[in-house]
Amino acid sequence: MIEASTILKGNAFQVEPEYAERLEELLALCRKNLRSVDEELIRKAFRVSYWAHRNDRRASGELYIAHPLAVARIYVDQIGFDDIGVAAALLHDVVEDTELSLEFIRETFDEKIALIIDGLTKISGAFESRDISKAENVRKLMLSMASDIRVIFVKFADRLHNMQTLDSLAPHKRFRIASETLNLFAPLAHRFGFNALKSELEDLCLSAIHPEEFQEITSELRDTQRERDAYVARFIEPLKARLLDEGISFEMYGRSKNLHSIYRKMKRQDKPLSEIYDIFAIRIILEGEGTKGKEDCWRVYSIITDLYKPMTERFRDFLSVPKSNGYQSLHTTVFGPEGRRMEVQIRTREMHEIAEKGVAAHWKYKEDIKSDDQEMDRLLTWVRDLLEDPESESAAEFVTDFRLNLYDEEIYIFTPRGDLFTLPSGATPVDFAYLVHTQVGFHCIGAKVNGKMVPLSYKLKSGDQVEIITSKKQTPNPDWIKFVVTQKARSRIRHWINEKRRQAQVLGKESWDKRSARAGLSVTENELARLASKLKFPNLQQMYFEIGSGLYDVNDLVKYVRSSLKEGETTKENEETLRLQYETFLDSAQSTGKPALLIDGELHSDIVTDYATCCNPIPGDSVFGFLSRTGVIKVHRVSCRNAPNLILNRADRIIPVEWSRQKDVQFVAALRVMGEDRVGILSDLTQVVSKNLKTNIRSITISTDDGVFEGNLVLFVSDLEHLRRLIDRIKRIGGIHGVYRFEEQSDES
Ligand code: MN
């Protein structure tokens, strides 16, 4: 194994000048964007990565180090969190793709960086394996994030560079990576507020997945560019003059929405690009900071609405109430020159940075490191909440819920006390109730919105004041699942429904067991499942559920089972039922010799025992004793058809018994033998049984029908082992196809 010192020595190997230069550019960018920069750390990470990847090349032909360098650059540029993340970005593929181990990283750097690299290696593995469901990927991603937020930050940067260089991949790979990016990474990036990064990811996805539409939108935007620029200039001119008069320093420009959201709008409204009006906005960024900056925003707003008439219904104040990802801005739509509608976004430089770079920008502006940690905590809590959702839902549901919760517009809801909650749009009072507290959701019975009673399915609007009315007696209504939109409400309600369902199934089964035992019916689970499907239940559990919840009368089932047993319906399916087909009653077979039983663990010569003729137990069978009215203990096999009935209804008479080791006693066992009706088969059978295995035959009855041979043998055996040997041996006789132990069916007890 290579020593770190060897790699880090200045003269150990030469870095090509081109890449040395890119490293210097990266460092310069770090000094510009990061609060503090440990240059030594970054140089060290670069050297280790350069050496580790020295023999690898990208599909483009460049040295592989170009990729980690680009990822680190994106990280500094778009996320700009800290220098540890930059070092991790440089090292992100080292453990996965080269001979260097995680141990090496830990020793050469430190525990923290090793942890990040470990997380990155693990999620990379999660995405490569095809058979892992998408939800599982999401969970892994979340878990890795929960260990260190930089894992996901570096992963974002890595993914963006992979998307930027997608062309060098095979088309089918391109598509897979692009759709994964669109469905998972873009929404996640949005949740963290990395808007610039999210927009670029989405546009690259659009170009990969719908190249024609992408081309169309791009060229149409280009064609109308000049006209649009001219209009923006006309719009801005009077505004600029006023702002300068007021002594406000600002930056102002027109900007179109990203291509992907234009594409989405076209799809949603089913209109061509020329008819979509809000693809374009004027953005005003104010240089004032803090309270002054905020005040400036309102001043600018009032100047704009002096000049141009606003559409009041399209006013949005994200200044007083930021979005949950930290986004702050004032949005207003006004009628500009020629009466054309134009959206204007007003924000301070700091708000702008947060809008573009999300959470990571907080660190740049907040002086107090502690409050940064709180922000980090808030994010990690959010991640953990998602992870610790008690319901393991189906993969598809998890991903869908997750995506909906990320992408949808948010609304702001107040409690009667004035506390603020953020919900996705379309949320109902039930969603709100679950958000406030699981118990509030559980017991909610009605809701008042702005003082008026509304149905629980009512769609809340931003600014609504919501009061939830609860009742101790109320429990969730399964119908709620149809209208709730939050993951939390949906999963809690689903959990409750499943729990209810499970309870009803248990109840239904109990009721069937009791009722069928009383009716003296004995049906295996398999047979019952078959009957359930004849009755058009999708499965046995559904039948139990319907019995348990009163939808299906257990007495009807008993009647049905009884009549189908009579008709001999329970046949032909498997060996178990095959046995029934050949059912004959065995004459009251008696065991010879004395009982060889321990009763309650002891030998009792004074207690009379007998072997039940319904199941003819032999030593080795699991058995129990049943105290009959005459004081005789009858021994039954546990698998006896009458056992459930006896155990359930006469539990007080059940006596534990077990076999003692006495060998000199013989028991009756009955076998059914089936095969081809050929000459000599009977003599072969008796030969094997009586001569080879020295077994006494009590009786043999045979019948033949259309070339098929059936025989019932009643034999004396000493124990189960003896019986098994017999069965094995008989099976090997030519022409014999089946040998089964069987017993008669009778209701004796
Ligand atoms: Mn990579």
XYZ file of C-alpha atoms and ligand atoms in Angstrom:
750
model
C 0.000 0.000 0.000
C 1.198 3.455 -0.858
C 2.217 5.828 1.925
C 0.579 9.217 2.023
C 3.947 10.870 2.468
C 5.090 9.453 -0.889
C 2.200 11.070 -2.724
C 2.453 14.347 -0.919
C 6.175 14.842 -1.473
C 6.615 17.669 -3.934
C 8.858 15.757 -6.316
C 7.026 12.418 -6.182
C 5.210 13.054 -9.479
C 4.562 15.868 -11.890
C 1.170 17.546 -12.189
C 0.496 18.578 -15.775
C 0.592 22.383 -15.985
C -2.956 22.589 -17.339
C -4.361 20.973 -14.201
C -2.059 22.854 -11.846
C -3.512 25.979 -13.380
C -7.088 24.798 -12.838
C -6.230 24.152 -9.201
C -5.054 27.759 -8.829
C -8.293 28.983 -10.393
C -10.246 26.842 -7.952
C -8.317 28.295 -5.022
C -8.931 31.837 -6.248
C -12.649 31.105 -6.448
C -12.543 29.658 -2.933
C -10.953 32.831 -1.591
C -13.682 34.826 -3.255
C -16.691 32.726 -2.219
C -15.837 31.053 1.047
C -15.640 32.548 4.477
C -12.336 30.870 5.235
C -10.093 28.674 3.131
C -7.613 26.071 4.298
C -5.480 26.129 1.163
C -3.188 23.403 2.445
C -6.131 21.059 2.834
C -7.365 21.721 -0.694
C -3.899 21.341 -2.242
C -3.443 18.097 -0.363
C -6.829 16.757 -1.496
C -5.971 17.714 -5.083
C -2.601 15.931 -4.978
C -4.078 12.748 -3.525
C -6.903 12.752 -6.052
C -4.570 13.537 -8.969
C -2.277 10.683 -8.035
C -5.091 8.223 -7.390
C -6.769 8.931 -10.750
C -3.469 9.348 -12.648
C -4.162 6.416 -14.998
C -7.823 7.133 -15.651
C -9.343 9.211 -18.388
C -12.781 10.691 -18.966
C -14.818 9.689 -22.006
C -13.748 13.027 -23.501
C -10.099 11.949 -23.372
C -9.124 14.346 -20.613
C -7.359 13.145 -17.486
C -9.925 11.966 -14.951
C -8.860 14.664 -12.460
C -10.728 17.121 -14.691
C -13.973 15.718 -13.250
C -13.247 16.118 -9.509
C -11.825 19.563 -10.295
C -15.016 20.545 -12.091
C -17.152 19.155 -9.275
C -15.155 21.131 -6.716
C -15.576 24.225 -8.839
C -19.343 23.819 -9.072
C -19.394 23.245 -5.343
C -17.591 26.511 -4.626
C -19.490 28.419 -7.255
C -23.060 27.252 -6.673
C -23.093 25.907 -3.158
C -20.133 27.628 -1.562
C -20.591 25.967 1.791
C -17.092 25.398 3.109
C -13.563 24.225 2.332
C -14.080 20.770 3.806
C -16.751 20.229 1.160
C -14.278 21.388 -1.517
C -11.707 18.851 -0.362
C -14.418 16.164 -0.285
C -15.487 17.143 -3.810
C -11.914 16.653 -5.042
C -11.751 13.251 -3.359
C -15.316 12.091 -4.031
C -14.515 9.287 -6.513
C -11.215 8.164 -5.000
C -12.442 5.358 -2.749
C -14.940 4.069 -5.243
C -12.769 4.129 -8.346
C -9.159 3.784 -7.262
C -6.918 1.623 -5.115
C -6.908 4.072 -2.213
C -9.031 2.965 0.720
C -11.268 4.793 3.114
C -8.700 3.933 5.776
C -6.119 5.838 3.758
C -8.397 8.886 3.573
C -9.023 8.736 7.302
C -5.306 8.598 8.104
C -4.231 11.158 5.522
C -7.036 13.603 6.257
C -9.403 13.161 9.161
C -12.507 11.426 10.419
C -14.842 14.125 9.109
C -13.658 13.917 5.510
C -13.595 10.128 5.675
C -17.228 10.183 6.798
C -18.247 12.343 3.837
C -16.346 10.195 1.339
C -17.886 7.082 2.877
C -21.373 8.562 2.475
C -20.647 9.489 -1.131
C -19.319 6.024 -1.937
C -22.399 4.430 -0.402
C -24.983 6.508 -2.245
C -23.098 6.012 -5.441
C -23.460 2.264 -4.904
C -27.147 2.711 -4.199
C -27.702 4.313 -7.577
C -25.637 1.920 -9.602
C -27.503 -1.194 -8.604
C -30.476 -1.567 -10.897
C -32.705 -3.763 -8.802
C -32.892 -1.395 -5.880
C -36.196 0.392 -5.946
C -36.277 4.132 -6.277
C -37.670 4.618 -2.826
C -34.757 2.689 -1.464
C -32.439 5.091 -3.281
C -34.210 8.015 -1.722
C -33.911 6.516 1.717
C -30.215 5.811 1.267
C -29.674 9.332 0.069
C -31.500 10.676 3.081
C -29.589 8.468 5.459
C -26.295 9.607 4.028
C -27.402 13.215 4.311
C -28.309 12.693 7.891
C -24.677 11.852 8.623
C -23.238 15.008 7.055
C -25.046 17.540 4.935
C -21.960 17.958 2.718
C -22.526 14.460 1.328
C -25.607 15.644 -0.527
C -24.004 19.004 -1.387
C -21.080 17.295 -3.112
C -23.497 14.845 -4.728
C -25.433 17.773 -6.219
C -22.250 19.181 -7.712
C -21.202 15.752 -8.982
C -24.600 15.223 -10.575
C -24.557 18.631 -12.255
C -21.178 17.916 -13.833
C -22.347 14.477 -14.946
C -25.351 16.121 -16.567
C -23.148 18.734 -18.228
C -21.017 15.973 -19.731
C -23.899 13.620 -20.496
C -23.164 13.605 -24.232
C -20.200 11.299 -23.769
C -22.476 8.539 -22.417
C -24.467 5.923 -24.313
C -28.052 7.099 -25.057
C -29.809 4.607 -22.760
C -27.553 5.616 -19.868
C -28.193 9.258 -20.635
C -31.912 8.755 -20.325
C -31.678 6.868 -17.054
C -29.428 9.451 -15.432
C -31.539 12.327 -16.719
C -34.820 10.944 -15.426
C -33.257 10.132 -12.088
C -31.970 13.676 -11.933
C -35.337 15.124 -12.812
C -37.243 12.998 -10.343
C -34.890 13.005 -7.448
C -32.006 15.468 -7.516
C -33.800 18.487 -8.963
C -36.648 18.376 -6.390
C -34.134 17.828 -3.606
C -32.010 20.740 -4.799
C -35.152 22.843 -4.834
C -35.907 21.836 -1.269
C -32.507 23.106 -0.226
C -33.084 26.297 -2.166
C -30.289 25.717 -4.712
C -32.339 27.353 -7.405
C -29.645 28.136 -9.930
C -28.353 24.590 -9.689
C -31.866 23.155 -9.833
C -32.716 25.194 -12.952
C -29.571 24.094 -14.722
C -30.215 20.449 -13.802
C -33.769 20.676 -15.114
C -32.776 22.311 -18.388
C -30.098 19.687 -18.984
C -32.711 17.009 -18.281
C -35.154 18.576 -20.699
C -32.499 18.611 -23.386
C -31.694 14.948 -22.720
C -35.253 13.657 -22.418
C -37.161 15.890 -24.871
C -34.461 17.197 -27.220
C -36.950 18.418 -29.837
C -39.024 20.479 -27.444
C -35.833 21.793 -25.945
C -34.645 22.961 -29.365
C -38.003 24.510 -30.140
C -38.171 26.540 -26.961
C -34.547 27.607 -27.228
C -34.846 28.842 -30.778
C -38.166 30.557 -30.198
C -36.743 32.385 -27.186
C -33.745 33.377 -29.281
C -35.942 34.626 -32.111
C -37.945 36.840 -29.802
C -34.933 37.972 -27.763
C -34.430 41.332 -29.476
C -38.072 42.291 -29.205
C -38.120 41.287 -25.552
C -34.948 43.218 -24.738
C -36.419 46.317 -26.330
C -39.577 45.977 -24.264
C -37.623 45.463 -21.051
C -35.614 48.607 -21.782
C -38.802 50.590 -22.222
C -40.234 49.138 -19.032
C -37.126 49.773 -16.991
C -36.260 53.317 -18.149
C -38.726 55.377 -16.087
C -38.209 53.061 -13.148
C -34.455 53.451 -13.235
C -34.720 57.217 -13.177
C -37.007 57.179 -10.149
C -34.803 54.787 -8.188
C -31.701 56.869 -8.895
C -33.590 59.959 -7.745
C -34.385 58.212 -4.503
C -30.728 57.309 -4.011
C -31.319 53.559 -4.033
C -28.487 51.422 -5.359
C -29.718 48.476 -7.334
C -29.206 46.060 -10.164
C -32.104 45.521 -12.559
C -32.516 43.083 -15.431
C -35.045 41.029 -17.304
C -34.840 37.298 -17.087
C -36.823 34.406 -18.477
C -37.849 31.383 -16.473
C -35.768 28.297 -17.010
C -36.611 26.226 -20.069
C -37.956 23.336 -18.091
C -40.525 25.416 -16.244
C -41.589 27.049 -19.509
C -41.971 23.552 -20.925
C -44.054 22.546 -17.900
C -46.275 25.597 -18.285
C -46.831 24.827 -21.970
C -47.750 21.251 -21.103
C -50.018 22.227 -18.233
C -51.850 24.999 -20.090
C -51.646 23.123 -23.382
C -50.580 26.277 -25.204
C -47.758 27.278 -27.545
C -44.913 29.355 -26.182
C -46.234 32.569 -27.759
C -49.353 32.373 -25.604
C -47.628 31.855 -22.292
C -47.257 35.273 -20.803
C -45.412 34.821 -17.504
C -42.224 33.277 -18.789
C -40.452 36.488 -18.221
C -39.805 38.717 -15.197
C -37.960 41.866 -14.218
C -35.671 41.355 -11.276
C -34.563 44.199 -9.034
C -31.768 43.468 -6.620
C -31.135 46.064 -3.927
C -27.740 46.597 -2.354
C -29.094 47.705 1.026
C -28.746 45.200 3.846
C -30.779 44.079 6.843
C -33.790 46.166 7.886
C -32.750 48.956 5.542
C -32.774 46.518 2.629
C -36.216 45.273 3.579
C -37.558 48.811 3.776
C -36.034 49.552 0.385
C -37.948 46.616 -1.091
C -41.227 48.153 0.011
C -40.173 51.598 -1.254
C -39.319 50.140 -4.635
C -42.626 48.311 -4.650
C -44.508 51.535 -4.060
C -42.533 53.326 -6.815
C -43.303 50.572 -9.318
C -47.011 50.561 -8.525
C -46.997 54.351 -8.892
C -45.722 53.906 -12.409
C -47.610 50.806 -13.440
C -50.988 49.533 -12.325
C -50.636 46.295 -10.322
C -52.772 43.172 -10.569
C -53.508 42.911 -6.859
C -54.423 39.226 -6.960
C -50.950 38.349 -8.170
C -49.105 40.036 -5.331
C -46.894 37.742 -3.238
C -45.172 38.739 -0.031
C -42.389 36.234 0.590
C -40.618 39.007 2.457
C -42.612 38.814 5.674
C -43.258 35.087 5.365
C -40.369 33.307 3.618
C -40.879 29.960 1.869
C -39.764 26.959 3.884
C -36.547 26.693 1.881
C -35.673 30.243 2.925
C -36.748 32.040 -0.240
C -37.560 35.737 0.313
C -38.797 38.205 -2.269
C -41.662 40.519 -3.189
C -43.505 39.473 -6.343
C -45.933 41.721 -8.144
C -47.427 41.617 -11.601
C -48.129 44.984 -13.213
C -49.484 46.277 -16.496
C -46.460 47.749 -18.290
C -46.297 49.818 -21.472
C -48.923 48.773 -24.042
C -50.824 47.124 -21.206
C -48.614 44.044 -21.279
C -48.399 42.064 -18.071
C -44.998 41.865 -16.435
C -43.906 40.194 -13.225
C -41.440 42.101 -11.044
C -39.374 40.474 -8.305
C -37.853 42.708 -5.655
C -35.258 41.491 -3.182
C -32.018 42.436 -1.462
C -28.622 41.085 -2.509
C -28.637 38.777 0.492
C -32.106 37.464 -0.331
C -30.973 36.986 -3.907
C -27.984 34.911 -2.863
C -30.274 32.774 -0.728
C -32.734 32.457 -3.599
C -29.977 31.222 -5.889
C -27.851 29.244 -3.485
C -30.341 28.329 -0.824
C -29.303 27.255 2.625
C -25.632 27.437 1.807
C -25.886 31.214 1.400
C -26.952 31.597 5.000
C -23.462 30.754 6.121
C -22.047 33.579 4.094
C -24.280 36.169 5.693
C -24.659 35.023 9.215
C -21.904 36.237 11.497
C -22.902 34.020 14.352
C -21.719 30.489 13.662
C -24.139 29.084 16.229
C -27.162 30.185 14.261
C -25.711 28.405 11.243
C -25.700 25.248 13.258
C -29.354 25.798 14.024
C -30.098 26.100 10.365
C -28.198 22.875 9.781
C -30.169 21.267 12.595
C -33.429 22.370 11.067
C -32.506 20.741 7.787
C -31.315 17.570 9.402
C -34.513 17.391 11.436
C -36.466 17.635 8.241
C -34.467 14.795 6.749
C -34.879 12.668 9.848
C -38.627 13.280 9.940
C -38.848 11.840 6.475
C -36.654 8.899 7.408
C -38.373 8.028 10.604
C -41.785 7.878 9.114
C -43.080 4.742 10.831
C -44.864 3.472 7.748
C -42.901 1.484 5.280
C -45.014 2.308 2.314
C -44.698 0.910 -1.116
C -41.779 2.328 -3.011
C -43.823 4.167 -5.594
C -45.964 5.892 -2.995
C -42.967 7.080 -1.072
C -41.344 8.639 -4.090
C -44.574 10.233 -5.292
C -45.444 11.710 -1.930
C -41.928 12.889 -1.551
C -41.887 14.604 -4.905
C -45.272 16.218 -4.439
C -44.227 17.591 -1.121
C -41.130 19.142 -2.610
C -42.418 20.645 -5.790
C -45.791 22.038 -4.937
C -46.361 25.644 -4.179
C -46.678 26.347 -0.531
C -49.462 28.023 1.398
C -49.307 29.678 4.796
C -51.822 28.867 7.466
C -52.322 30.468 10.865
C -53.624 28.976 14.072
C -56.168 30.980 16.121
C -53.213 32.033 18.302
C -51.407 33.363 15.247
C -48.777 30.627 14.905
C -47.704 30.104 11.318
C -47.564 26.759 9.502
C -46.449 26.038 5.953
C -48.389 23.503 3.887
C -48.320 22.425 0.248
C -51.090 23.945 -1.837
C -54.206 21.804 -1.972
C -53.834 20.987 1.714
C -56.993 20.441 3.750
C -57.870 20.973 7.422
C -56.966 17.320 7.998
C -53.444 17.927 6.671
C -53.198 20.926 8.922
C -54.455 18.935 11.932
C -51.832 16.236 11.401
C -49.158 18.861 10.955
C -50.059 20.452 14.276
C -50.011 17.116 16.083
C -50.717 13.482 15.240
C -53.302 13.316 18.023
C -55.083 16.424 16.725
C -55.315 14.733 13.319
C -56.451 11.500 14.885
C -59.369 13.064 16.745
C -60.328 15.868 14.392
C -64.028 16.085 13.717
C -64.497 19.449 12.051
C -62.761 22.696 11.149
C -63.417 26.403 11.164
C -61.677 28.531 8.570
C -61.691 32.239 9.331
C -64.452 31.583 11.860
C -66.745 29.550 9.578
C -67.345 25.812 9.638
C -65.998 24.082 6.523
C -65.944 20.441 5.367
C -62.751 18.574 6.266
C -62.006 18.226 2.552
C -61.966 22.032 2.144
C -58.919 23.289 0.225
C -57.074 25.826 2.370
C -55.779 29.101 1.000
C -52.747 31.093 2.004
C -53.512 33.320 4.955
C -56.422 31.208 6.226
C -56.819 31.037 9.958
C -57.744 27.492 10.823
C -59.214 26.111 13.997
C -59.496 22.348 14.344
C -62.324 20.910 16.401
C -61.528 17.593 18.012
C -63.495 14.954 19.827
C -62.070 12.192 21.968
C -64.514 9.763 20.361
C -63.553 10.589 16.797
C -61.169 8.327 14.892
C -59.816 8.802 11.375
C -62.173 8.291 8.492
C -60.669 6.107 5.732
C -62.160 8.509 3.173
C -59.728 11.187 4.308
C -57.015 9.408 2.380
C -58.759 10.549 -0.805
C -58.229 14.236 -0.187
C -55.219 14.742 2.069
C -52.036 15.853 0.308
C -49.267 15.769 2.888
C -47.072 12.777 3.400
C -47.564 12.949 7.136
C -51.364 12.892 7.096
C -51.490 10.249 4.403
C -49.087 7.890 6.109
C -50.726 8.262 9.538
C -54.200 7.616 8.122
C -52.949 4.697 6.081
C -51.284 3.294 9.159
C -54.537 3.542 11.072
C -56.516 1.873 8.283
C -54.014 -0.969 8.098
C -54.141 -1.416 11.850
C -57.941 -1.503 11.794
C -57.821 -3.992 8.974
C -55.423 -6.230 10.815
C -57.622 -6.208 13.914
C -60.691 -7.109 11.878
C -58.790 -9.990 10.271
C -57.803 -11.392 13.653
C -61.384 -11.049 14.839
C -62.724 -12.711 11.716
C -60.340 -15.623 12.022
C -61.176 -16.133 15.674
C -64.848 -16.116 14.914
C -64.412 -18.678 12.113
C -62.234 -20.942 14.269
C -64.753 -20.934 17.084
C -67.776 -21.360 14.910
C -66.281 -24.116 12.743
C -65.067 -26.025 15.798
C -68.529 -25.909 17.273
C -69.913 -27.222 14.004
C -67.350 -30.012 14.096
C -65.763 -28.874 10.862
C -62.114 -29.381 10.295
C -60.684 -27.630 7.293
C -57.050 -26.864 6.610
C -55.942 -23.319 5.826
C -55.253 -24.406 2.244
C -58.706 -25.829 1.749
C -60.278 -22.783 3.294
C -58.293 -20.492 1.001
C -59.550 -22.477 -1.966
C -63.129 -22.172 -0.756
C -62.629 -18.444 -0.171
C -61.602 -17.995 -3.774
C -64.673 -19.994 -4.871
C -66.705 -17.482 -2.897
C -64.961 -14.747 -4.930
C -62.812 -13.368 -2.142
C -59.440 -12.213 -3.505
C -57.729 -14.038 -0.651
C -58.264 -15.639 2.713
C -57.247 -12.506 4.622
C -59.926 -10.522 2.837
C -62.512 -13.103 3.869
C -61.371 -12.945 7.501
C -61.467 -9.146 7.282
C -65.051 -9.161 5.988
C -66.153 -11.589 8.664
C -64.409 -9.531 11.339
C -65.935 -6.273 10.193
C -69.436 -7.746 9.924
C -69.622 -7.616 6.124
C -69.892 -11.378 5.750
C -71.765 -13.702 8.084
C -69.593 -16.476 9.449
C -72.687 -18.741 9.594
C -73.021 -18.504 5.835
C -69.433 -19.627 5.544
C -70.055 -22.594 7.852
C -73.033 -23.644 5.747
C -71.041 -23.319 2.566
C -68.078 -25.274 3.887
C -70.292 -28.042 5.224
C -72.098 -28.506 1.932
C -68.927 -28.455 -0.108
C -67.331 -31.027 2.200
C -70.327 -33.270 1.619
C -70.046 -32.949 -2.099
C -66.476 -34.047 -1.815
C -65.353 -30.714 -3.080
C -62.256 -30.575 -0.991
C -60.327 -32.875 -3.248
C -57.794 -33.200 -6.033
C -55.693 -30.241 -5.055
C -52.782 -31.803 -3.267
C -51.683 -34.794 -1.305
C -53.419 -33.547 1.772
C -56.769 -33.508 0.065
C -55.998 -36.546 -2.025
C -56.049 -38.496 1.205
C -59.659 -37.531 1.731
C -60.729 -38.847 -1.616
C -59.926 -42.396 -0.594
C -61.469 -42.059 2.790
C -62.748 -45.275 4.259
C -63.501 -46.120 7.778
C -61.167 -48.381 9.525
C -62.714 -50.955 11.783
C -62.122 -50.101 15.363
C -58.459 -50.747 15.370
C -56.998 -51.436 18.743
C -53.481 -51.327 19.809
C -51.929 -54.432 21.193
C -49.953 -54.460 24.375
C -49.848 -51.876 27.070
C -49.735 -48.114 26.813
C -46.293 -46.626 26.788
C -47.138 -43.144 27.858
C -46.001 -40.559 30.318
C -48.878 -38.594 31.730
C -47.884 -35.157 32.968
C -44.324 -36.354 32.622
C -44.727 -39.540 34.664
C -45.684 -43.164 34.192
C -49.061 -43.932 35.752
C -49.883 -47.613 35.620
C -53.222 -47.003 37.311
C -54.616 -44.648 34.701
C -56.307 -46.244 31.752
C -55.206 -44.914 28.433
C -56.436 -45.681 25.007
C -55.551 -44.623 21.484
C -58.052 -42.590 19.584
C -59.211 -44.408 16.508
C -59.782 -41.194 14.659
C -56.050 -40.649 14.263
C -54.305 -43.842 15.446
C -51.281 -42.236 17.073
C -48.043 -44.187 17.235
C -44.888 -43.448 19.225
C -43.077 -40.536 17.689
C -46.242 -38.636 16.772
C -46.865 -35.462 18.747
C -49.827 -36.253 20.919
C -52.065 -34.967 23.646
C -54.445 -36.721 26.013
C -58.141 -36.124 26.338
C -59.958 -37.146 29.500
C -63.183 -38.789 28.360
C -66.369 -38.894 30.389
C -65.646 -42.492 31.366
C -62.325 -41.484 32.930
C -60.200 -42.988 30.189
C -57.461 -40.814 28.718
C -57.684 -41.011 24.978
C -54.504 -40.175 23.128
C -54.841 -38.120 19.938
C -52.303 -36.911 17.444
C -51.882 -33.154 17.582
C -52.632 -33.123 13.867
C -55.871 -35.051 14.398
C -58.887 -33.578 12.683
C -60.717 -33.399 15.980
C -57.893 -31.726 17.855
C -58.895 -28.077 17.279
C -62.392 -28.803 18.425
C -61.218 -30.555 21.586
C -58.559 -28.019 22.449
C -60.781 -25.020 21.879
C -63.965 -26.202 23.499
C -62.890 -28.670 26.184
C -59.560 -27.220 27.191
C -60.197 -28.260 30.786
C -59.991 -31.933 29.816
C -56.760 -31.767 27.867
C -53.936 -33.662 29.543
C -50.323 -33.405 28.442
C -48.917 -36.785 27.519
C -45.724 -37.921 25.836
C -44.242 -41.196 24.673
C -41.981 -43.140 26.926
C -39.096 -45.145 25.487
C -40.674 -48.605 25.742
C -40.120 -50.567 22.576
C -42.071 -53.754 23.031
C -45.479 -52.325 22.250
C -47.128 -52.352 18.878
C -49.503 -49.872 17.387
C -51.938 -49.838 14.571
C -51.213 -47.758 11.547
C -53.084 -47.584 8.298
C -51.544 -46.928 4.914
C -53.099 -46.261 1.599
C -51.159 -47.489 -1.388
C -51.857 -46.553 -4.971
C -50.325 -47.633 -8.212
C -50.704 -49.476 -11.480
C -52.761 -52.618 -11.433
C -50.138 -55.066 -12.623
C -49.687 -58.770 -12.155
C -47.980 -59.631 -8.886
C -48.232 -56.247 -7.239
C -50.080 -57.622 -4.211
C -47.531 -60.347 -3.607
C -44.709 -57.814 -3.995
C -46.427 -55.693 -1.391
C -46.895 -58.435 1.186
C -43.399 -59.713 0.477
C -41.851 -56.333 1.260
C -43.973 -55.696 4.325
C -43.995 -59.025 6.074
C -40.758 -60.660 4.905
C -38.345 -57.774 4.454
C -39.524 -55.585 7.269
C -41.003 -58.273 9.495
C -44.185 -56.329 9.991
C -47.463 -57.951 10.981
C -50.300 -57.165 8.686
C -53.668 -56.845 10.317
C -55.628 -56.529 7.142
C -55.262 -55.715 3.512
C -58.090 -54.643 1.267
C -57.484 -53.888 -2.351
C -59.583 -52.694 -5.193
C -58.752 -52.228 -8.833
C -60.464 -50.005 -11.262
C -59.562 -49.419 -14.863
C -55.934 -50.376 -14.418
C -55.547 -48.472 -11.161
C -54.629 -50.314 -8.003
C -55.637 -49.134 -4.546
C -54.832 -50.893 -1.336
C -55.496 -50.222 2.338
C -53.012 -51.815 4.671
C -53.562 -51.937 8.400
C -50.300 -52.801 10.085
C -48.765 -53.202 13.510
C -45.810 -50.908 13.984
C -43.639 -50.119 16.974
C -43.140 -46.431 16.354
C -43.076 -43.624 13.845
C -39.602 -44.542 12.678
C -40.805 -48.034 11.845
C -43.735 -46.609 9.886
C -41.485 -44.278 7.930
C -39.222 -47.150 6.943
C -42.257 -49.036 5.687
C -43.477 -46.128 3.643
C -40.035 -45.607 2.121
C -39.679 -49.236 1.189
C -43.184 -49.587 -0.262
C -42.630 -46.522 -2.415
C -39.756 -48.307 -4.110
C -41.932 -51.192 -5.326
C -42.320 -50.988 -9.091
C -45.640 -49.485 -10.171
C -46.469 -47.938 -6.785
C -47.102 -44.228 -7.145
C -48.257 -43.111 -3.751
C -48.128 -44.255 -0.154
C -49.932 -42.263 2.507
C -50.672 -42.708 6.132
C -54.310 -42.100 6.698
C -56.921 -42.194 9.357
C -60.635 -42.295 9.417
C -62.793 -39.310 10.087
C -65.114 -39.620 13.003
C -66.398 -37.271 15.606
C -65.449 -39.422 18.548
C -63.849 -37.726 21.471
Mn -18.133 11.726 -9.751
